[in-house]
Amino acid sequence: MIRLYHAPLSPFCRKIRLSLAEKRLEVELVEERYWERDADFMRRNPAGKVPVLKMDGKLLAESAAICEYIEEQFPTPSLMPQAPEARYEVRRLVSWFDDKFHHEVTSKLLYERVNKKITKAGYPDSTNVKAGAKAIKFHIDYMAWLLDQRRWLAGDVMTLADFAAAAHFSALDYISDVDWNRSPTVKDWYAKIKSRPAFRSILVDQVSGFPPPQHYADLDF
Amino acid sequence: MIRLYHAPLSPFCRKIRLSLAEKRLEVELVEERYWERDADFMRRNPAGKVPVLKMDGKLLAESAAICEYIEEQFPTPSLMPQAPEARYEVRRLVSWFDDKFHHEVTSKLLYERVNKKITKAGYPDSTNVKAGAKAIKFHIDYMAWLLDQRRWLAGDVMTLADFAAAAHFSALDYISDVDWNRSPTVKDWYAKIKSRPAFRSILVDQVSGFPPPQHYADLDF
């Protein structure tokens, strides 16, 4: 049995949930109050953060390393192309979203609005929220530019890059922080990915104190 | 010809330089004043940061994606093991250093002491410097614990994980921020890696206004 210690809105956890679901691997989800850093959790991952995946009796941390491991152990259906150039582009975009987008957008919107309240770390910093709301526009435009040339973000097949991006966007959509009117191209991309069976578990997530807006789970948003 | 747009003390650039040198791939180094974000540079990498590698006529960004690409295109000598579990451990540790160590140590010591001055971004924040000096002790202890069980960080062969770690440590050693007396095990590991031919270009780096200490290039430090 595969077990994922996770937080429902964590984009890094969602990326792994999407990968597992796409490969039809069943996973037991265990919600982790990671900010309390209790001894059991710190033993599972000395880095003190989610996701932590329990698989084949081992505990795995770091979402990028976990996703590559899942891919190598369960190569079908594939989320990574075969050619080195195409694999590079997937990995570049995964880093783009998990590093740059995370820093400029997710941490400034989701973490300010939701994580701070859940972890009792104070009130949202409005300077950060404004910066995040501004930065997401640049990122949507960049995605629209990519998607004008390709069917999916990294090329003509769906890859881990799409799941990395969709993990962030779905978490932000949960708090209505994505303006889907900015780009019909990006909206179409999200509609395609949202309607995949792999997305179902993401769409029924509920975070106490933060009910999702109606459009969140709606495939025709 | 391979060209690397880089900054001499950037651990992400150094990791790539080490990988290329280990594989005996010649590279032309072009120092990039990335903080000026001039138009040419932003065209090379819309993320606005180094490293950017020019290879096979293409411009590549994001050091993790670049290193995997180099590995796939030039698999010998190998910096990645073959078994998925072993590959996972390499990638986990690369993320550990490039994400956690970078955030807790490198950004708080090197960026405060050196980058801020070079980019004219103000004075070192002493709270950050203190936090970085404290955090590096924890990381050295963690490495010593790993190296008590293994010859190299991720297992019994040298991998990209060692280069990722050595890239950070060498940059911090340039400003004398590594206490080599804390762990003979970690010191031995660094002495082994420092004496490799691949390390030579790193040891002759010079940053204007910041002369390296004498022990920096000394193989018997």
Tab-separated table of C-alpha atoms in Angstrom:
chain	number	residue	atom	x	y	z
A	1	MET	CA	0.000	0.000	0.000
A	2	ILE	CA	1.172	3.494	-0.832
A	3	ARG	CA	0.632	6.186	1.781
A	4	LEU	CA	1.049	9.917	1.318
A	5	TYR	CA	1.500	12.250	4.265
A	6	HIS	CA	0.187	15.469	2.835
A	7	ALA	CA	-1.634	18.777	3.177
A	8	PRO	CA	-4.703	19.106	0.920
A	9	LEU	CA	-3.767	22.404	-0.754
A	10	SER	CA	-0.006	21.801	-0.987
A	11	PRO	CA	0.905	21.981	-4.698
A	12	PHE	CA	3.838	19.615	-4.131
A	13	CYS	CA	1.514	17.010	-2.606
A	14	ARG	CA	-1.061	17.540	-5.351
A	15	LYS	CA	1.557	16.963	-8.050
A	16	ILE	CA	2.318	13.564	-6.513
A	17	ARG	CA	-1.387	12.714	-6.082
A	18	LEU	CA	-1.950	13.509	-9.770
A	19	SER	CA	1.009	11.356	-10.853
A	20	LEU	CA	-0.136	8.405	-8.758
A	21	ALA	CA	-3.747	8.722	-9.905
A	22	GLU	CA	-2.774	9.000	-13.575
A	23	LYS	CA	-0.892	5.719	-13.169
A	24	ARG	CA	-3.879	4.220	-11.338
A	25	LEU	CA	-1.889	3.651	-8.165
A	26	GLU	CA	-4.055	3.690	-5.088
A	27	VAL	CA	-2.844	5.848	-2.251
A	28	GLU	CA	-3.916	6.304	1.342
A	29	LEU	CA	-3.901	10.002	2.210
A	30	VAL	CA	-2.873	11.019	5.732
A	31	GLU	CA	-3.227	14.673	6.551
A	32	GLU	CA	-0.128	15.992	8.252
A	33	ARG	CA	-0.083	18.956	10.614
A	34	TYR	CA	3.484	19.581	9.422
A	35	TRP	CA	3.808	22.971	11.141
A	36	GLU	CA	3.619	21.288	14.562
A	37	ARG	CA	6.789	19.372	13.654
A	38	ASP	CA	6.039	16.548	16.038
A	39	ALA	CA	8.673	13.880	16.670
A	40	ASP	CA	7.007	11.193	14.509
A	41	PHE	CA	6.766	13.526	11.567
A	42	MET	CA	10.328	14.778	11.906
A	43	ARG	CA	11.492	11.154	11.930
A	44	ARG	CA	9.591	10.551	8.700
A	45	ASN	CA	11.266	13.559	7.089
A	46	PRO	CA	14.103	15.464	8.773
A	47	ALA	CA	13.411	18.334	6.361
A	48	GLY	CA	10.132	18.835	8.273
A	49	LYS	CA	7.806	19.251	5.332
A	50	VAL	CA	5.203	17.476	3.248
A	51	PRO	CA	4.930	15.514	0.988
A	52	VAL	CA	6.292	12.310	2.467
A	53	LEU	CA	5.470	9.174	0.499
A	54	LYS	CA	5.563	5.715	2.028
A	55	MET	CA	6.143	3.172	-0.725
A	56	ASP	CA	7.798	-0.238	-0.838
A	57	GLY	CA	8.340	0.131	2.913
A	58	LYS	CA	10.456	3.242	2.448
A	59	LEU	CA	9.789	6.861	3.310
A	60	LEU	CA	10.436	9.262	0.466
A	61	ALA	CA	10.698	13.058	0.590
A	62	GLU	CA	11.209	15.868	-1.955
A	63	SER	CA	8.486	15.994	-4.570
A	64	ALA	CA	10.743	16.242	-7.635
A	65	ALA	CA	12.729	13.151	-6.608
A	66	ILE	CA	9.497	11.303	-5.718
A	67	CYS	CA	7.877	12.025	-9.090
A	68	GLU	CA	10.954	10.821	-11.006
A	69	TYR	CA	10.966	7.683	-8.828
A	70	ILE	CA	7.288	6.971	-9.516
A	71	GLU	CA	7.970	7.514	-13.218
A	72	GLU	CA	10.902	5.092	-13.235
A	73	GLN	CA	9.062	2.430	-11.231
A	74	PHE	CA	5.743	2.771	-13.093
A	75	PRO	CA	6.592	4.042	-16.578
A	76	THR	CA	3.095	3.450	-18.034
A	77	PRO	CA	1.166	5.630	-18.724
A	78	SER	CA	4.156	7.863	-19.204
A	79	LEU	CA	4.446	11.381	-17.825
A	80	MET	CA	7.938	11.855	-19.245
A	81	PRO	CA	8.873	11.815	-22.919
A	82	GLN	CA	11.833	9.716	-24.139
A	83	ALA	CA	14.087	12.220	-25.940
A	84	PRO	CA	16.595	14.050	-23.712
A	85	GLU	CA	15.598	17.486	-25.122
A	86	ALA	CA	11.937	16.814	-24.362
A	87	ARG	CA	12.775	15.502	-20.890
A	88	TYR	CA	14.826	18.630	-20.272
A	89	GLU	CA	11.847	20.813	-21.180
A	90	VAL	CA	9.574	18.901	-18.785
A	91	ARG	CA	12.071	19.270	-15.946
A	92	ARG	CA	12.688	22.924	-16.722
A	93	LEU	CA	8.972	23.650	-16.453
A	94	VAL	CA	8.516	21.582	-13.294
A	95	SER	CA	11.264	23.739	-11.747
A	96	TRP	CA	9.667	26.865	-13.198
A	97	PHE	CA	6.431	26.161	-11.346
A	98	ASP	CA	7.823	24.593	-8.180
A	99	ASP	CA	10.531	27.206	-7.779
A	100	LYS	CA	9.734	30.490	-9.553
A	101	PHE	CA	5.931	30.308	-9.626
A	102	HIS	CA	5.880	28.956	-6.074
A	103	HIS	CA	8.044	31.813	-4.852
A	104	GLU	CA	6.339	34.593	-6.805
A	105	VAL	CA	2.714	33.471	-6.687
A	106	THR	CA	1.728	30.481	-4.532
A	107	SER	CA	3.648	31.540	-1.438
A	108	LYS	CA	2.342	35.095	-1.778
A	109	LEU	CA	-1.339	34.224	-2.276
A	110	LEU	CA	-2.102	30.784	-0.879
A	111	TYR	CA	0.364	30.850	1.996
A	112	GLU	CA	-0.614	34.357	3.017
A	113	ARG	CA	-4.357	33.787	2.812
A	114	VAL	CA	-4.661	30.171	3.971
A	115	ASN	CA	-1.508	28.674	5.465
A	116	LYS	CA	-0.920	31.593	7.820
A	117	LYS	CA	-4.420	31.179	9.279
A	118	ILE	CA	-4.219	27.395	9.544
A	119	THR	CA	-0.811	27.472	11.194
A	120	LYS	CA	-1.736	30.486	13.352
A	121	ALA	CA	1.188	32.463	11.944
A	122	GLY	CA	-0.539	35.832	11.759
A	123	TYR	CA	-2.492	37.818	9.199
A	124	PRO	CA	-2.002	38.026	5.426
A	125	ASP	CA	0.617	40.580	4.395
A	126	SER	CA	-1.163	42.761	1.840
A	127	THR	CA	2.090	43.720	0.078
A	128	ASN	CA	2.728	40.049	-0.609
A	129	VAL	CA	-0.846	39.405	-1.710
A	130	LYS	CA	-0.660	42.309	-4.151
A	131	ALA	CA	2.691	41.120	-5.507
A	132	GLY	CA	1.297	37.601	-5.990
A	133	ALA	CA	-1.845	38.873	-7.738
A	134	LYS	CA	0.351	40.883	-10.100
A	135	ALA	CA	2.863	38.076	-10.757
A	136	ILE	CA	0.245	35.455	-11.653
A	137	LYS	CA	-0.721	37.553	-14.682
A	138	PHE	CA	2.816	37.334	-16.075
A	139	HIS	CA	2.783	33.567	-15.545
A	140	ILE	CA	-0.596	33.096	-17.246
A	141	ASP	CA	0.715	35.073	-20.222
A	142	TYR	CA	3.847	32.931	-20.347
A	143	MET	CA	1.736	29.753	-20.302
A	144	ALA	CA	-0.520	31.149	-23.037
A	145	TRP	CA	2.596	31.828	-25.129
A	146	LEU	CA	3.809	28.241	-24.615
A	147	LEU	CA	0.356	26.802	-25.331
A	148	ASP	CA	0.063	28.756	-28.555
A	149	GLN	CA	2.913	26.618	-29.892
A	150	ARG	CA	2.167	23.306	-28.174
A	151	ARG	CA	-0.817	21.201	-27.142
A	152	TRP	CA	0.512	20.833	-23.607
A	153	LEU	CA	2.982	22.919	-21.618
A	154	ALA	CA	6.158	20.992	-22.441
A	155	GLY	CA	5.178	19.687	-25.885
A	156	ASP	CA	2.457	17.801	-27.682
A	157	VAL	CA	1.848	15.233	-24.948
A	158	MET	CA	0.722	15.728	-21.374
A	159	THR	CA	3.609	15.440	-18.914
A	160	LEU	CA	4.641	16.030	-15.349
A	161	ALA	CA	5.055	19.714	-16.277
A	162	ASP	CA	1.284	19.982	-16.755
A	163	PHE	CA	0.679	18.304	-13.406
A	164	ALA	CA	3.162	20.586	-11.652
A	165	ALA	CA	1.425	23.656	-13.092
A	166	ALA	CA	-2.087	22.297	-12.497
A	167	ALA	CA	-1.189	21.489	-8.895
A	168	HIS	CA	-0.397	25.149	-8.231
A	169	PHE	CA	-3.325	26.478	-10.249
A	170	SER	CA	-5.853	24.144	-8.628
A	171	ALA	CA	-4.735	25.191	-5.149
A	172	LEU	CA	-5.029	28.855	-6.106
A	173	ASP	CA	-8.378	28.227	-7.774
A	174	TYR	CA	-9.592	26.805	-4.458
A	175	ILE	CA	-9.309	30.337	-3.063
A	176	SER	CA	-10.545	31.999	-6.293
A	177	ASP	CA	-7.160	33.543	-7.034
A	178	VAL	CA	-7.022	32.601	-10.721
A	179	ASP	CA	-8.554	34.953	-13.265
A	180	TRP	CA	-9.612	32.450	-15.931
A	181	ASN	CA	-10.753	35.267	-18.191
A	182	ARG	CA	-7.205	36.430	-18.768
A	183	SER	CA	-6.432	33.719	-21.325
A	184	PRO	CA	-8.911	31.399	-23.097
A	185	THR	CA	-5.891	29.248	-24.056
A	186	VAL	CA	-4.869	28.689	-20.441
A	187	LYS	CA	-8.487	28.149	-19.419
A	188	ASP	CA	-8.845	25.460	-22.114
A	189	TRP	CA	-5.652	23.792	-20.919
A	190	TYR	CA	-6.960	23.726	-17.335
A	191	ALA	CA	-10.392	22.460	-18.448
A	192	LYS	CA	-8.701	19.553	-20.249
A	193	ILE	CA	-6.578	18.602	-17.291
A	194	LYS	CA	-9.351	19.168	-14.758
A	195	SER	CA	-11.629	16.705	-16.537
A	196	ARG	CA	-9.147	13.841	-16.255
A	197	PRO	CA	-10.087	11.049	-13.834
A	198	ALA	CA	-6.743	11.670	-12.075
A	199	PHE	CA	-8.055	15.066	-10.981
A	200	ARG	CA	-11.114	13.784	-9.108
A	201	SER	CA	-9.596	13.464	-5.648
A	202	ILE	CA	-8.190	17.008	-5.897
A	203	LEU	CA	-11.630	18.416	-6.659
A	204	VAL	CA	-13.283	16.977	-3.563
A	205	ASP	CA	-10.676	18.378	-1.152
A	206	GLN	CA	-12.111	20.439	1.665
A	207	VAL	CA	-10.115	22.599	4.041
A	208	SER	CA	-11.828	23.438	7.298
A	209	GLY	CA	-12.619	27.145	7.529
A	210	PHE	CA	-12.083	27.614	3.802
A	211	PRO	CA	-15.044	26.300	1.804
A	212	PRO	CA	-14.177	26.160	-1.912
A	213	PRO	CA	-16.077	28.409	-4.337
A	214	GLN	CA	-18.728	26.724	-6.463
A	215	HIS	CA	-16.692	26.828	-9.677
A	216	TYR	CA	-13.779	24.964	-8.064
A	217	ALA	CA	-15.105	21.453	-8.700
A	218	ASP	CA	-17.180	22.435	-11.726
A	219	LEU	CA	-15.768	20.954	-14.961
A	220	ASP	CA	-17.588	23.653	-16.895
A	221	PHE	CA	-16.226	26.644	-14.977
B	1	MET	CA	31.107	24.650	-28.169
B	2	ILE	CA	29.385	24.729	-24.808
B	3	ARG	CA	28.983	28.119	-23.158
B	4	LEU	CA	27.876	28.791	-19.595
B	5	TYR	CA	26.513	32.161	-18.569
B	6	HIS	CA	27.328	32.135	-14.878
B	7	ALA	CA	28.355	33.885	-11.680
B	8	PRO	CA	31.585	32.540	-10.143
B	9	LEU	CA	30.232	31.855	-6.654
B	10	SER	CA	26.762	30.658	-7.661
B	11	PRO	CA	26.390	27.099	-6.324
B	12	PHE	CA	23.946	26.269	-9.129
B	13	CYS	CA	26.524	27.320	-11.748
B	14	ARG	CA	29.299	25.491	-9.917
B	15	LYS	CA	27.278	22.273	-9.887
B	16	ILE	CA	27.021	22.448	-13.677
B	17	ARG	CA	30.716	23.344	-14.077
B	18	LEU	CA	31.630	20.306	-11.968
B	19	SER	CA	29.372	18.002	-13.994
B	20	LEU	CA	30.785	19.230	-17.309
B	21	ALA	CA	34.385	19.012	-16.091
B	22	GLU	CA	33.916	15.498	-14.693
B	23	LYS	CA	32.698	14.447	-18.125
B	24	ARG	CA	35.660	16.278	-19.723
B	25	LEU	CA	33.373	18.615	-21.661
B	26	GLU	CA	35.032	21.928	-22.386
B	27	VAL	CA	32.999	24.987	-21.565
B	28	GLU	CA	33.425	28.678	-22.240
B	29	LEU	CA	32.519	30.672	-19.136
B	30	VAL	CA	30.801	34.033	-19.578
B	31	GLU	CA	30.265	36.030	-16.419
B	32	GLU	CA	26.737	37.387	-16.264
B	33	ARG	CA	25.730	40.502	-14.350
B	34	TYR	CA	22.335	38.863	-13.871
B	35	TRP	CA	21.053	41.461	-11.401
B	36	GLU	CA	21.097	44.123	-14.127
B	37	ARG	CA	18.555	42.043	-16.032
B	38	ASP	CA	19.536	43.508	-19.389
B	39	ALA	CA	17.450	42.674	-22.438
B	40	ASP	CA	19.923	40.168	-23.931
B	41	PHE	CA	20.098	38.245	-20.714
B	42	MET	CA	16.334	38.201	-20.182
B	43	ARG	CA	15.968	36.846	-23.702
B	44	ARG	CA	18.401	34.062	-22.857
B	45	ASN	CA	16.390	33.190	-19.752
B	46	PRO	CA	12.998	34.761	-18.987
B	47	ALA	CA	13.441	33.574	-15.391
B	48	GLY	CA	16.240	36.167	-15.141
B	49	LYS	CA	18.823	34.075	-13.369
B	50	VAL	CA	22.002	32.109	-13.896
B	51	PRO	CA	23.007	29.461	-14.879
B	52	VAL	CA	22.132	29.517	-18.557
B	53	LEU	CA	23.873	26.876	-20.653
B	54	LYS	CA	24.260	27.168	-24.400
B	55	MET	CA	24.636	23.700	-25.868
B	56	ASP	CA	23.746	22.160	-29.219
B	57	GLY	CA	22.593	25.633	-30.294
B	58	LYS	CA	19.968	25.758	-27.542
B	59	LEU	CA	19.754	27.859	-24.397
B	60	LEU	CA	19.044	25.852	-21.269
B	61	ALA	CA	17.979	27.119	-17.850
B	62	GLU	CA	17.264	25.558	-14.420
B	63	SER	CA	20.260	23.733	-12.999
B	64	ALA	CA	18.469	20.499	-12.013
B	65	ALA	CA	17.044	20.072	-15.525
B	66	ILE	CA	20.406	20.974	-17.074
B	67	CYS	CA	22.321	18.420	-14.990
B	68	GLU	CA	19.880	15.630	-15.880
B	69	TYR	CA	20.195	16.635	-19.543
B	70	ILE	CA	24.004	16.537	-19.433
B	71	GLU	CA	23.770	13.142	-17.731
B	72	GLU	CA	21.431	11.752	-20.387
B	73	GLN	CA	23.473	13.139	-23.282
B	74	PHE	CA	26.891	12.206	-21.840
B	75	PRO	CA	26.323	9.218	-19.561
B	76	THR	CA	30.041	8.403	-19.084
B	77	PRO	CA	31.544	8.859	-16.567
B	78	SER	CA	28.257	8.505	-14.757
B	79	LEU	CA	27.055	10.850	-12.023
B	80	MET	CA	23.776	8.965	-11.590
B	81	PRO	CA	23.418	5.344	-10.473
B	82	GLN	CA	21.180	2.958	-12.406
B	83	ALA	CA	18.739	1.615	-9.780
B	84	PRO	CA	15.591	3.752	-9.241
B	85	GLU	CA	16.060	3.720	-5.426
B	86	ALA	CA	19.631	4.972	-5.776
B	87	ARG	CA	18.607	7.582	-8.339
B	88	TYR	CA	15.873	8.745	-5.964
B	89	GLU	CA	18.423	9.229	-3.195
B	90	VAL	CA	20.677	11.299	-5.471
B	91	ARG	CA	17.776	13.523	-6.495
B	92	ARG	CA	16.535	13.851	-2.928
B	93	LEU	CA	19.929	15.098	-1.812
B	94	VAL	CA	20.343	17.445	-4.765
B	95	SER	CA	17.010	18.995	-3.715
B	96	TRP	CA	18.132	18.992	-0.076
B	97	PHE	CA	21.141	21.154	-0.918
B	98	ASP	CA	19.660	23.283	-3.688
B	99	ASP	CA	16.433	23.934	-1.805
B	100	LYS	CA	16.788	23.504	1.962
B	101	PHE	CA	20.518	24.175	2.389
B	102	HIS	CA	20.325	27.025	-0.107
B	103	HIS	CA	17.467	28.615	1.794
B	104	GLU	CA	18.835	28.038	5.295
B	105	VAL	CA	22.547	28.546	4.737
B	106	THR	CA	23.801	29.797	1.355
B	107	SER	CA	21.267	32.596	0.970
B	108	LYS	CA	21.851	33.679	4.575
B	109	LEU	CA	25.665	33.710	4.463
B	110	LEU	CA	26.922	34.079	0.901
B	111	TYR	CA	24.097	36.241	-0.402
B	112	GLU	CA	24.164	38.508	2.634
B	113	ARG	CA	27.930	38.906	2.718
B	114	VAL	CA	28.811	38.903	-0.988
B	115	ASN	CA	25.846	39.148	-3.372
B	116	LYS	CA	24.334	42.142	-1.574
B	117	LYS	CA	27.585	44.061	-1.959
B	118	ILE	CA	28.149	43.082	-5.590
B	119	THR	CA	24.588	43.921	-6.589
B	120	LYS	CA	24.552	47.067	-4.404
B	121	ALA	CA	21.515	45.777	-2.527
B	122	GLY	CA	22.511	47.057	0.908
B	123	TYR	CA	24.353	45.707	3.924
B	124	PRO	CA	24.402	42.179	5.365
B	125	ASP	CA	21.490	41.504	7.713
B	126	SER	CA	23.137	40.200	10.886
B	127	THR	CA	20.054	38.199	11.920
B	128	ASN	CA	20.283	36.264	8.665
B	129	VAL	CA	24.045	35.789	8.987
B	130	LYS	CA	23.607	34.420	12.520
B	131	ALA	CA	20.815	32.079	11.401
B	132	GLY	CA	22.964	30.813	8.523
B	133	ALA	CA	25.994	30.236	10.764
B	134	LYS	CA	23.806	28.239	13.133
B	135	ALA	CA	22.056	26.226	10.413
B	136	ILE	CA	25.250	25.104	8.674
B	137	LYS	CA	26.197	23.164	11.836
B	138	PHE	CA	23.031	21.084	11.584
B	139	HIS	CA	23.740	20.370	7.924
B	140	ILE	CA	27.357	19.353	8.572
B	141	ASP	CA	26.114	16.970	11.265
B	142	TYR	CA	23.545	15.514	8.864
B	143	MET	CA	26.234	14.978	6.231
B	144	ALA	CA	28.525	13.360	8.803
B	145	TRP	CA	25.680	10.996	9.715
B	146	LEU	CA	25.175	10.073	6.042
B	147	LEU	CA	28.918	9.671	5.459
B	148	ASP	CA	29.266	7.372	8.447
B	149	GLN	CA	27.146	4.875	6.517
B	150	ARG	CA	28.305	5.567	2.967
B	151	ARG	CA	31.493	6.460	1.092
B	152	TRP	CA	29.760	9.328	-0.688
B	153	LEU	CA	26.644	11.326	0.188
B	154	ALA	CA	24.081	9.295	-1.754
B	155	GLY	CA	25.790	5.884	-1.615
B	156	ASP	CA	29.089	4.194	-2.344
B	157	VAL	CA	29.810	6.024	-5.583
B	158	MET	CA	30.276	9.713	-6.234
B	159	THR	CA	27.179	11.309	-7.770
B	160	LEU	CA	25.542	14.574	-8.625
B	161	ALA	CA	24.528	14.798	-4.954
B	162	ASP	CA	28.180	15.232	-3.988
B	163	PHE	CA	28.640	17.914	-6.628
B	164	ALA	CA	25.497	19.752	-5.489
B	165	ALA	CA	26.750	19.763	-1.898
B	166	ALA	CA	30.341	20.606	-2.855
B	167	ALA	CA	29.117	23.485	-5.013
B	168	HIS	CA	27.501	25.109	-1.971
B	169	PHE	CA	30.353	24.282	0.396
B	170	SER	CA	33.045	25.555	-1.974
B	171	ALA	CA	31.233	28.878	-2.397
B	172	LEU	CA	30.898	29.220	1.382
B	173	ASP	CA	34.521	28.171	1.862
B	174	TYR	CA	35.509	31.035	-0.439
B	175	ILE	CA	34.308	33.400	2.297
B	176	SER	CA	35.621	31.195	5.137
B	177	ASP	CA	32.140	30.297	6.340
B	178	VAL	CA	32.727	26.562	6.744
B	179	ASP	CA	34.086	25.264	10.034
B	180	TRP	CA	36.048	22.239	8.809
B	181	ASN	CA	36.883	21.275	12.384
B	182	ARG	CA	33.286	20.383	13.149
B	183	SER	CA	33.469	16.980	11.458
B	184	PRO	CA	36.593	15.130	10.269
B	185	THR	CA	34.271	12.935	8.181
B	186	VAL	CA	32.875	15.882	6.248
B	187	LYS	CA	36.333	17.400	5.912
B	188	ASP	CA	37.633	14.128	4.436
B	189	TRP	CA	34.726	14.054	1.990
B	190	TYR	CA	35.471	17.603	0.868
B	191	ALA	CA	39.223	16.888	0.580
B	192	LYS	CA	38.449	13.933	-1.704
B	193	ILE	CA	36.156	15.931	-3.939
B	194	LYS	CA	38.348	19.031	-3.910
B	195	SER	CA	41.317	17.083	-5.237
B	196	ARG	CA	39.476	15.901	-8.354
B	197	PRO	CA	40.601	17.448	-11.650
B	198	ALA	CA	36.978	18.572	-12.166
B	199	PHE	CA	37.381	20.936	-9.220
B	200	ARG	CA	40.328	22.896	-10.619
B	201	SER	CA	38.430	25.685	-12.363
B	202	ILE	CA	36.392	26.303	-9.201
B	203	LEU	CA	39.531	26.747	-7.124
B	204	VAL	CA	40.985	29.493	-9.309
B	205	ASP	CA	37.818	31.622	-9.235
B	206	GLN	CA	38.376	35.199	-8.117
B	207	VAL	CA	35.634	37.655	-7.238
B	208	SER	CA	36.655	41.292	-7.370
B	209	GLY	CA	36.631	42.858	-3.899
B	210	PHE	CA	36.548	39.454	-2.224
B	211	PRO	CA	39.972	37.788	-2.319
B	212	PRO	CA	39.692	34.119	-1.271
B	213	PRO	CA	41.434	32.998	1.928
B	214	GLN	CA	44.667	31.042	1.488
B	215	HIS	CA	43.121	27.690	2.451
B	216	TYR	CA	40.460	27.992	-0.272
B	217	ALA	CA	42.555	26.545	-3.097
B	218	ASP	CA	44.807	24.487	-0.833
B	219	LEU	CA	44.217	20.754	-1.274
B	220	ASP	CA	45.714	20.182	2.168
B	221	PHE	CA	43.517	22.635	4.067
